[in-house]
């Protein structure tokens, strides 16, 4: 009670200590023990004094039997409150108690508004489906397209059964103590009733889950201090709790006297070799030695290449551009497997192609390369004509690709208008680079 009495008066700033002289009433029954308050912050560590010599430990005597409790004497007047003693070191953290029941799930927040959908490009008419080519290896995943409009939210399904409570994790560091709320006004003290007869002590029930800490009620007037009861037998030391978070380092104490030098320890294991030091300054260049004899010329490998052409053709919307062989590859790395598809073996390739055509009216042409099992619009051609009447369109692209596994290469043509006099010229080189 003395600690709570001092905390109460310690909450009022700039207040001198006040001693309340209360009339001695009959001691009422002891109230239920309140919830343990939050642990205050650890005070600064005091200056460390010099360590004294440790005396020999005496033999532990047998614990005497606890004597019967004597009758409670008449309560004497309460003495003046003494000065608060220094806070002792924090004891080990006890075992974490069982986790309380999970509280109800909070209401789901409102779904944010869906952003506007971007404009959809013009869809060309679908042409006849060509024969399905062999499935190539899956290429790298392209960038994600725009997210479609979010559909309506479905009704919430029934709540599943609560799973078993998981193993309690290690206790985290103690949070900063929040500010102390304002102390409510002290209610009037009622008349103390007579003390009833002490009933028989019942068996201790199982400890229930710790309830939420209620708001602190007003602190009542401190009653007179009763006589100190006999000290109970020392209980068994509980298991050591998890180590709490390391607190901030306190001020460094006064350095004690230097102890005697201990015996030299065994030589430790040689540490790992340190990082190589910086390279020294380059010395002067020596004289050039005599030129050696020229070795025999090595064999020169043939270049690998092929070309493909088409002219005077009518290109059809949403179909593959047909082509013929201009110069064939004799090594089997670049092969026209059908009139619209070229098979490439693994390696690096330099590709150049150009496409032109005569549009019957204003419109556009778009050519899209396909390889490594994916279309690649980044290496495509797009040409838009303006005005009315016939107009010509032309585009050319050159690029280098890496083919990790055998793949099919083709060109897809798209245009909303009739295109005649179509031409295609394509040259493919296989480079000597291997990785």
JSON list of C-alpha atoms in Angstrom, two decimals, residues 242-431:
[
{"chain": "A", "resi": 242, "resn": "UNK", "atom": "CA", "xyz": [13.75, -15.84, -22.06]},
{"chain": "A", "resi": 243, "resn": "UNK", "atom": "CA", "xyz": [16.33, -13.11, -22.03]},
{"chain": "A", "resi": 244, "resn": "UNK", "atom": "CA", "xyz": [14.68, -9.73, -22.51]},
{"chain": "A", "resi": 245, "resn": "UNK", "atom": "CA", "xyz": [15.86, -7.13, -25.00]},
{"chain": "A", "resi": 246, "resn": "UNK", "atom": "CA", "xyz": [19.10, -5.46, -23.98]},
{"chain": "A", "resi": 247, "resn": "UNK", "atom": "CA", "xyz": [18.41, -2.10, -22.38]},
{"chain": "A", "resi": 248, "resn": "UNK", "atom": "CA", "xyz": [20.32, 1.04, -23.20]},
{"chain": "A", "resi": 249, "resn": "UNK", "atom": "CA", "xyz": [23.80, 1.09, -21.73]},
{"chain": "A", "resi": 250, "resn": "UNK", "atom": "CA", "xyz": [23.92, 2.95, -18.46]},
{"chain": "A", "resi": 251, "resn": "UNK", "atom": "CA", "xyz": [26.66, 5.41, -17.55]},
{"chain": "A", "resi": 252, "resn": "UNK", "atom": "CA", "xyz": [30.10, 3.86, -17.19]},
{"chain": "A", "resi": 253, "resn": "UNK", "atom": "CA", "xyz": [30.99, 3.32, -13.57]},
{"chain": "A", "resi": 254, "resn": "UNK", "atom": "CA", "xyz": [34.25, 4.32, -11.92]},
{"chain": "A", "resi": 255, "resn": "UNK", "atom": "CA", "xyz": [37.02, 1.97, -12.96]},
{"chain": "A", "resi": 256, "resn": "UNK", "atom": "CA", "xyz": [37.90, -0.39, -10.14]},
{"chain": "A", "resi": 257, "resn": "UNK", "atom": "CA", "xyz": [41.46, -1.24, -9.21]},
{"chain": "A", "resi": 258, "resn": "UNK", "atom": "CA", "xyz": [43.35, -3.39, -11.70]},
{"chain": "A", "resi": 259, "resn": "UNK", "atom": "CA", "xyz": [43.40, -7.04, -10.71]},
{"chain": "A", "resi": 260, "resn": "UNK", "atom": "CA", "xyz": [46.41, -9.30, -10.80]},
{"chain": "A", "resi": 261, "resn": "UNK", "atom": "CA", "xyz": [47.42, -10.45, -14.26]},
{"chain": "A", "resi": 262, "resn": "UNK", "atom": "CA", "xyz": [46.00, -13.91, -14.93]},
{"chain": "A", "resi": 263, "resn": "UNK", "atom": "CA", "xyz": [48.00, -16.76, -16.49]},
{"chain": "A", "resi": 264, "resn": "UNK", "atom": "CA", "xyz": [48.59, -16.53, -20.22]},
{"chain": "A", "resi": 265, "resn": "UNK", "atom": "CA", "xyz": [45.90, -18.43, -22.13]},
{"chain": "A", "resi": 266, "resn": "UNK", "atom": "CA", "xyz": [46.57, -21.03, -24.79]},
{"chain": "A", "resi": 267, "resn": "UNK", "atom": "CA", "xyz": [47.43, -19.68, -28.21]},
{"chain": "A", "resi": 268, "resn": "UNK", "atom": "CA", "xyz": [44.24, -19.25, -30.23]},
{"chain": "A", "resi": 269, "resn": "UNK", "atom": "CA", "xyz": [43.57, -20.69, -33.68]},
{"chain": "A", "resi": 270, "resn": "UNK", "atom": "CA", "xyz": [45.15, -18.70, -36.48]},
{"chain": "A", "resi": 271, "resn": "UNK", "atom": "CA", "xyz": [42.55, -16.34, -37.95]},
{"chain": "A", "resi": 272, "resn": "UNK", "atom": "CA", "xyz": [41.40, -16.37, -41.56]},
{"chain": "A", "resi": 273, "resn": "UNK", "atom": "CA", "xyz": [43.72, -14.78, -44.08]},
{"chain": "A", "resi": 274, "resn": "UNK", "atom": "CA", "xyz": [42.92, -11.09, -44.48]},
{"chain": "A", "resi": 275, "resn": "UNK", "atom": "CA", "xyz": [41.87, -9.48, -47.74]},
{"chain": "A", "resi": 276, "resn": "UNK", "atom": "CA", "xyz": [44.59, -8.92, -50.30]},
{"chain": "A", "resi": 277, "resn": "UNK", "atom": "CA", "xyz": [46.16, -5.53, -49.97]},
{"chain": "A", "resi": 278, "resn": "UNK", "atom": "CA", "xyz": [46.07, -2.95, -52.76]},
{"chain": "A", "resi": 279, "resn": "UNK", "atom": "CA", "xyz": [48.11, -3.67, -55.86]},
{"chain": "A", "resi": 280, "resn": "UNK", "atom": "CA", "xyz": [51.45, -1.92, -55.76]},
{"chain": "A", "resi": 281, "resn": "UNK", "atom": "CA", "xyz": [52.66, 0.64, -58.27]},
{"chain": "A", "resi": 282, "resn": "UNK", "atom": "CA", "xyz": [53.40, -0.91, -61.65]},
{"chain": "A", "resi": 283, "resn": "UNK", "atom": "CA", "xyz": [57.10, -1.13, -62.31]},
{"chain": "A", "resi": 284, "resn": "UNK", "atom": "CA", "xyz": [58.72, 0.24, -65.47]},
{"chain": "A", "resi": 285, "resn": "UNK", "atom": "CA", "xyz": [58.05, -1.66, -68.69]},
{"chain": "A", "resi": 286, "resn": "UNK", "atom": "CA", "xyz": [60.88, -3.94, -69.71]},
{"chain": "A", "resi": 287, "resn": "UNK", "atom": "CA", "xyz": [62.48, -3.98, -73.12]},
{"chain": "A", "resi": 288, "resn": "UNK", "atom": "CA", "xyz": [60.47, -5.64, -75.86]},
{"chain": "A", "resi": 289, "resn": "UNK", "atom": "CA", "xyz": [61.72, -9.14, -76.59]},
{"chain": "A", "resi": 290, "resn": "UNK", "atom": "CA", "xyz": [62.38, -10.43, -80.09]},
{"chain": "A", "resi": 291, "resn": "UNK", "atom": "CA", "xyz": [59.34, -11.29, -82.21]},
{"chain": "A", "resi": 292, "resn": "UNK", "atom": "CA", "xyz": [58.72, -15.02, -82.44]},
{"chain": "A", "resi": 293, "resn": "UNK", "atom": "CA", "xyz": [58.19, -16.88, -85.66]},
{"chain": "A", "resi": 294, "resn": "UNK", "atom": "CA", "xyz": [54.67, -16.75, -87.11]},
{"chain": "A", "resi": 295, "resn": "UNK", "atom": "CA", "xyz": [52.69, -19.92, -86.56]},
{"chain": "A", "resi": 296, "resn": "UNK", "atom": "CA", "xyz": [50.63, -21.67, -89.21]},
{"chain": "A", "resi": 297, "resn": "UNK", "atom": "CA", "xyz": [47.27, -20.09, -90.12]},
{"chain": "A", "resi": 298, "resn": "UNK", "atom": "CA", "xyz": [44.33, -21.88, -88.51]},
{"chain": "A", "resi": 299, "resn": "UNK", "atom": "CA", "xyz": [41.31, -23.09, -90.47]},
{"chain": "A", "resi": 300, "resn": "UNK", "atom": "CA", "xyz": [38.63, -20.44, -91.16]},
{"chain": "A", "resi": 301, "resn": "UNK", "atom": "CA", "xyz": [35.07, -21.48, -90.41]},
{"chain": "A", "resi": 302, "resn": "UNK", "atom": "CA", "xyz": [32.37, -20.75, -92.95]},
{"chain": "A", "resi": 303, "resn": "UNK", "atom": "CA", "xyz": [29.77, -18.11, -92.05]},
{"chain": "A", "resi": 304, "resn": "UNK", "atom": "CA", "xyz": [26.22, -19.35, -91.38]},
{"chain": "A", "resi": 305, "resn": "UNK", "atom": "CA", "xyz": [23.48, -17.32, -93.11]},
{"chain": "A", "resi": 306, "resn": "UNK", "atom": "CA", "xyz": [20.29, -17.51, -95.18]},
{"chain": "A", "resi": 307, "resn": "UNK", "atom": "CA", "xyz": [17.94, -15.09, -96.99]},
{"chain": "A", "resi": 308, "resn": "UNK", "atom": "CA", "xyz": [14.20, -15.17, -97.71]},
{"chain": "A", "resi": 309, "resn": "UNK", "atom": "CA", "xyz": [12.07, -13.15, -100.16]},
{"chain": "A", "resi": 310, "resn": "UNK", "atom": "CA", "xyz": [8.54, -12.50, -101.42]},
{"chain": "A", "resi": 311, "resn": "UNK", "atom": "CA", "xyz": [7.22, -9.93, -103.92]},
{"chain": "A", "resi": 312, "resn": "UNK", "atom": "CA", "xyz": [4.01, -8.98, -105.75]},
{"chain": "A", "resi": 313, "resn": "UNK", "atom": "CA", "xyz": [1.97, -10.75, -103.06]},
{"chain": "A", "resi": 314, "resn": "UNK", "atom": "CA", "xyz": [-1.40, -9.93, -101.53]},
{"chain": "A", "resi": 315, "resn": "UNK", "atom": "CA", "xyz": [-1.02, -9.99, -97.74]},
{"chain": "A", "resi": 316, "resn": "UNK", "atom": "CA", "xyz": [-4.06, -11.14, -95.72]},
{"chain": "A", "resi": 317, "resn": "UNK", "atom": "CA", "xyz": [-5.00, -9.65, -92.36]},
{"chain": "A", "resi": 318, "resn": "UNK", "atom": "CA", "xyz": [-4.12, -11.72, -89.23]},
{"chain": "A", "resi": 319, "resn": "UNK", "atom": "CA", "xyz": [-2.10, -14.34, -91.14]},
{"chain": "A", "resi": 320, "resn": "UNK", "atom": "CA", "xyz": [1.56, -15.34, -91.40]},
{"chain": "A", "resi": 321, "resn": "UNK", "atom": "CA", "xyz": [3.56, -13.76, -94.25]},
{"chain": "A", "resi": 322, "resn": "UNK", "atom": "CA", "xyz": [4.56, -16.39, -96.83]},
{"chain": "A", "resi": 323, "resn": "UNK", "atom": "CA", "xyz": [8.13, -16.42, -98.18]},
{"chain": "A", "resi": 324, "resn": "UNK", "atom": "CA", "xyz": [10.55, -18.32, -100.37]},
{"chain": "A", "resi": 325, "resn": "UNK", "atom": "CA", "xyz": [14.28, -19.08, -100.06]},
{"chain": "A", "resi": 326, "resn": "UNK", "atom": "CA", "xyz": [16.71, -16.55, -101.53]},
{"chain": "A", "resi": 327, "resn": "UNK", "atom": "CA", "xyz": [19.98, -18.17, -100.35]},
{"chain": "A", "resi": 328, "resn": "UNK", "atom": "CA", "xyz": [19.75, -21.43, -98.40]},
{"chain": "A", "resi": 329, "resn": "UNK", "atom": "CA", "xyz": [21.77, -22.28, -95.26]},
{"chain": "A", "resi": 330, "resn": "UNK", "atom": "CA", "xyz": [23.85, -25.41, -95.90]},
{"chain": "A", "resi": 331, "resn": "UNK", "atom": "CA", "xyz": [24.51, -26.17, -92.21]},
{"chain": "A", "resi": 332, "resn": "UNK", "atom": "CA", "xyz": [20.91, -26.84, -91.10]},
{"chain": "A", "resi": 333, "resn": "UNK", "atom": "CA", "xyz": [20.86, -24.02, -88.52]},
{"chain": "A", "resi": 334, "resn": "UNK", "atom": "CA", "xyz": [18.39, -21.79, -90.49]},
{"chain": "A", "resi": 335, "resn": "UNK", "atom": "CA", "xyz": [15.74, -23.88, -92.28]},
{"chain": "A", "resi": 336, "resn": "UNK", "atom": "CA", "xyz": [12.44, -22.88, -93.97]},
{"chain": "A", "resi": 337, "resn": "UNK", "atom": "CA", "xyz": [10.26, -25.74, -92.67]},
{"chain": "A", "resi": 338, "resn": "UNK", "atom": "CA", "xyz": [7.07, -24.54, -94.44]},
{"chain": "A", "resi": 339, "resn": "UNK", "atom": "CA", "xyz": [6.17, -21.46, -96.56]},
{"chain": "A", "resi": 340, "resn": "UNK", "atom": "CA", "xyz": [5.57, -19.29, -93.45]},
{"chain": "A", "resi": 341, "resn": "UNK", "atom": "CA", "xyz": [7.91, -20.68, -90.74]},
{"chain": "A", "resi": 342, "resn": "UNK", "atom": "CA", "xyz": [11.69, -20.77, -90.24]},
{"chain": "A", "resi": 343, "resn": "UNK", "atom": "CA", "xyz": [13.28, -23.16, -87.70]},
{"chain": "A", "resi": 344, "resn": "UNK", "atom": "CA", "xyz": [16.35, -21.80, -85.85]},
{"chain": "A", "resi": 345, "resn": "UNK", "atom": "CA", "xyz": [18.79, -23.95, -83.87]},
{"chain": "A", "resi": 346, "resn": "UNK", "atom": "CA", "xyz": [20.19, -22.69, -80.50]},
{"chain": "A", "resi": 347, "resn": "UNK", "atom": "CA", "xyz": [22.58, -19.74, -80.73]},
{"chain": "A", "resi": 348, "resn": "UNK", "atom": "CA", "xyz": [22.73, -15.96, -81.32]},
{"chain": "A", "resi": 349, "resn": "UNK", "atom": "CA", "xyz": [21.27, -14.52, -84.55]},
{"chain": "A", "resi": 350, "resn": "UNK", "atom": "CA", "xyz": [21.40, -11.15, -86.34]},
{"chain": "A", "resi": 351, "resn": "UNK", "atom": "CA", "xyz": [18.11, -10.62, -88.24]},
{"chain": "A", "resi": 352, "resn": "UNK", "atom": "CA", "xyz": [17.20, -7.92, -90.79]},
{"chain": "A", "resi": 353, "resn": "UNK", "atom": "CA", "xyz": [13.82, -7.72, -92.55]},
{"chain": "A", "resi": 354, "resn": "UNK", "atom": "CA", "xyz": [11.79, -5.16, -94.49]},
{"chain": "A", "resi": 355, "resn": "UNK", "atom": "CA", "xyz": [8.13, -5.21, -95.59]},
{"chain": "A", "resi": 356, "resn": "UNK", "atom": "CA", "xyz": [6.24, -2.94, -98.02]},
{"chain": "A", "resi": 357, "resn": "UNK", "atom": "CA", "xyz": [2.81, -2.92, -99.63]},
{"chain": "A", "resi": 358, "resn": "UNK", "atom": "CA", "xyz": [0.21, -0.85, -101.50]},
{"chain": "A", "resi": 359, "resn": "UNK", "atom": "CA", "xyz": [-2.88, 0.03, -99.39]},
{"chain": "A", "resi": 360, "resn": "UNK", "atom": "CA", "xyz": [-6.17, 0.35, -101.30]},
{"chain": "A", "resi": 361, "resn": "UNK", "atom": "CA", "xyz": [-7.30, 3.14, -98.92]},
{"chain": "A", "resi": 362, "resn": "UNK", "atom": "CA", "xyz": [-6.12, 4.94, -95.79]},
{"chain": "A", "resi": 363, "resn": "UNK", "atom": "CA", "xyz": [-5.16, 2.55, -93.01]},
{"chain": "A", "resi": 364, "resn": "UNK", "atom": "CA", "xyz": [-2.10, 0.90, -91.48]},
{"chain": "A", "resi": 365, "resn": "UNK", "atom": "CA", "xyz": [0.11, -2.18, -91.63]},
{"chain": "A", "resi": 366, "resn": "UNK", "atom": "CA", "xyz": [1.58, -3.98, -88.59]},
{"chain": "A", "resi": 367, "resn": "UNK", "atom": "CA", "xyz": [4.13, -6.80, -88.69]},
{"chain": "A", "resi": 368, "resn": "UNK", "atom": "CA", "xyz": [4.97, -8.77, -85.51]},
{"chain": "A", "resi": 369, "resn": "UNK", "atom": "CA", "xyz": [7.88, -11.26, -85.23]},
{"chain": "A", "resi": 370, "resn": "UNK", "atom": "CA", "xyz": [7.30, -14.51, -83.30]},
{"chain": "A", "resi": 371, "resn": "UNK", "atom": "CA", "xyz": [10.09, -16.63, -81.77]},
{"chain": "A", "resi": 372, "resn": "UNK", "atom": "CA", "xyz": [10.99, -18.37, -78.49]},
{"chain": "A", "resi": 373, "resn": "UNK", "atom": "CA", "xyz": [7.23, -19.22, -78.19]},
{"chain": "A", "resi": 374, "resn": "UNK", "atom": "CA", "xyz": [6.21, -15.56, -77.84]},
{"chain": "A", "resi": 375, "resn": "UNK", "atom": "CA", "xyz": [5.31, -12.59, -80.07]},
{"chain": "A", "resi": 376, "resn": "UNK", "atom": "CA", "xyz": [7.81, -9.69, -79.91]},
{"chain": "A", "resi": 377, "resn": "UNK", "atom": "CA", "xyz": [6.09, -6.42, -80.81]},
{"chain": "A", "resi": 378, "resn": "UNK", "atom": "CA", "xyz": [9.23, -4.53, -79.74]},
{"chain": "A", "resi": 379, "resn": "UNK", "atom": "CA", "xyz": [10.87, -5.66, -83.01]},
{"chain": "A", "resi": 380, "resn": "UNK", "atom": "CA", "xyz": [7.75, -5.13, -85.12]},
{"chain": "A", "resi": 381, "resn": "UNK", "atom": "CA", "xyz": [6.83, -2.65, -87.89]},
{"chain": "A", "resi": 382, "resn": "UNK", "atom": "CA", "xyz": [3.90, -0.21, -87.77]},
{"chain": "A", "resi": 383, "resn": "UNK", "atom": "CA", "xyz": [3.10, 2.22, -90.60]},
{"chain": "A", "resi": 384, "resn": "UNK", "atom": "CA", "xyz": [-0.01, 4.47, -90.72]},
{"chain": "A", "resi": 385, "resn": "UNK", "atom": "CA", "xyz": [-1.25, 6.29, -93.86]},
{"chain": "A", "resi": 386, "resn": "UNK", "atom": "CA", "xyz": [-3.39, 9.45, -93.87]},
{"chain": "A", "resi": 387, "resn": "UNK", "atom": "CA", "xyz": [-5.82, 10.97, -96.35]},
{"chain": "A", "resi": 388, "resn": "UNK", "atom": "CA", "xyz": [-7.91, 9.10, -98.90]},
{"chain": "A", "resi": 389, "resn": "UNK", "atom": "CA", "xyz": [-7.06, 6.92, -101.86]},
{"chain": "A", "resi": 390, "resn": "UNK", "atom": "CA", "xyz": [-4.24, 4.48, -102.42]},
{"chain": "A", "resi": 391, "resn": "UNK", "atom": "CA", "xyz": [-0.97, 4.82, -100.49]},
{"chain": "A", "resi": 392, "resn": "UNK", "atom": "CA", "xyz": [2.22, 2.82, -100.01]},
{"chain": "A", "resi": 393, "resn": "UNK", "atom": "CA", "xyz": [3.61, 1.65, -96.64]},
{"chain": "A", "resi": 394, "resn": "UNK", "atom": "CA", "xyz": [7.15, 0.50, -95.80]},
{"chain": "A", "resi": 395, "resn": "UNK", "atom": "CA", "xyz": [9.10, -0.53, -92.71]},
{"chain": "A", "resi": 396, "resn": "UNK", "atom": "CA", "xyz": [12.49, -2.11, -91.90]},
{"chain": "A", "resi": 397, "resn": "UNK", "atom": "CA", "xyz": [13.95, -3.52, -88.66]},
{"chain": "A", "resi": 398, "resn": "UNK", "atom": "CA", "xyz": [17.26, -5.12, -87.62]},
{"chain": "A", "resi": 399, "resn": "UNK", "atom": "CA", "xyz": [17.94, -6.79, -84.26]},
{"chain": "A", "resi": 400, "resn": "UNK", "atom": "CA", "xyz": [19.87, -9.58, -82.47]},
{"chain": "A", "resi": 401, "resn": "UNK", "atom": "CA", "xyz": [18.19, -12.43, -80.56]},
{"chain": "A", "resi": 402, "resn": "UNK", "atom": "CA", "xyz": [19.33, -15.27, -78.30]},
{"chain": "A", "resi": 403, "resn": "UNK", "atom": "CA", "xyz": [17.78, -18.68, -79.03]},
{"chain": "A", "resi": 404, "resn": "UNK", "atom": "CA", "xyz": [18.45, -20.97, -76.02]},
{"chain": "A", "resi": 405, "resn": "UNK", "atom": "CA", "xyz": [16.59, -23.94, -77.56]},
{"chain": "A", "resi": 406, "resn": "UNK", "atom": "CA", "xyz": [15.29, -24.75, -81.05]},
{"chain": "A", "resi": 407, "resn": "UNK", "atom": "CA", "xyz": [12.51, -22.30, -82.00]},
{"chain": "A", "resi": 408, "resn": "UNK", "atom": "CA", "xyz": [10.16, -21.36, -84.85]},
{"chain": "A", "resi": 409, "resn": "UNK", "atom": "CA", "xyz": [10.45, -17.85, -86.33]},
{"chain": "A", "resi": 410, "resn": "UNK", "atom": "CA", "xyz": [7.66, -16.20, -88.35]},
{"chain": "A", "resi": 411, "resn": "UNK", "atom": "CA", "xyz": [6.10, -12.81, -89.17]},
{"chain": "A", "resi": 412, "resn": "UNK", "atom": "CA", "xyz": [2.38, -12.02, -88.58]},
{"chain": "A", "resi": 413, "resn": "UNK", "atom": "CA", "xyz": [0.68, -9.43, -90.84]},
{"chain": "A", "resi": 414, "resn": "UNK", "atom": "CA", "xyz": [-2.21, -7.19, -89.67]},
{"chain": "A", "resi": 415, "resn": "UNK", "atom": "CA", "xyz": [-4.12, -4.49, -91.62]},
{"chain": "A", "resi": 416, "resn": "UNK", "atom": "CA", "xyz": [-7.80, -3.42, -91.75]},
{"chain": "A", "resi": 417, "resn": "UNK", "atom": "CA", "xyz": [-7.57, -2.68, -95.50]},
{"chain": "A", "resi": 418, "resn": "UNK", "atom": "CA", "xyz": [-6.63, -4.63, -98.63]},
{"chain": "A", "resi": 419, "resn": "UNK", "atom": "CA", "xyz": [-2.85, -4.66, -99.26]},
{"chain": "A", "resi": 420, "resn": "UNK", "atom": "CA", "xyz": [-1.45, -5.66, -102.64]},
{"chain": "A", "resi": 421, "resn": "UNK", "atom": "CA", "xyz": [2.00, -5.66, -104.26]},
{"chain": "A", "resi": 422, "resn": "UNK", "atom": "CA", "xyz": [3.41, -6.89, -100.95]},
{"chain": "A", "resi": 423, "resn": "UNK", "atom": "CA", "xyz": [7.15, -7.48, -100.66]},
{"chain": "A", "resi": 424, "resn": "UNK", "atom": "CA", "xyz": [9.36, -9.13, -98.02]},
{"chain": "A", "resi": 425, "resn": "UNK", "atom": "CA", "xyz": [13.15, -9.27, -97.81]},
{"chain": "A", "resi": 426, "resn": "UNK", "atom": "CA", "xyz": [14.83, -10.99, -94.81]},
{"chain": "A", "resi": 427, "resn": "UNK", "atom": "CA", "xyz": [18.45, -11.89, -94.08]},
{"chain": "A", "resi": 428, "resn": "UNK", "atom": "CA", "xyz": [19.48, -14.01, -91.03]},
{"chain": "A", "resi": 429, "resn": "UNK", "atom": "CA", "xyz": [23.09, -14.47, -89.81]},
{"chain": "A", "resi": 430, "resn": "UNK", "atom": "CA", "xyz": [24.12, -16.92, -87.06]},
{"chain": "A", "resi": 431, "resn": "UNK", "atom": "CA", "xyz": [26.85, -15.28, -84.95]}
]
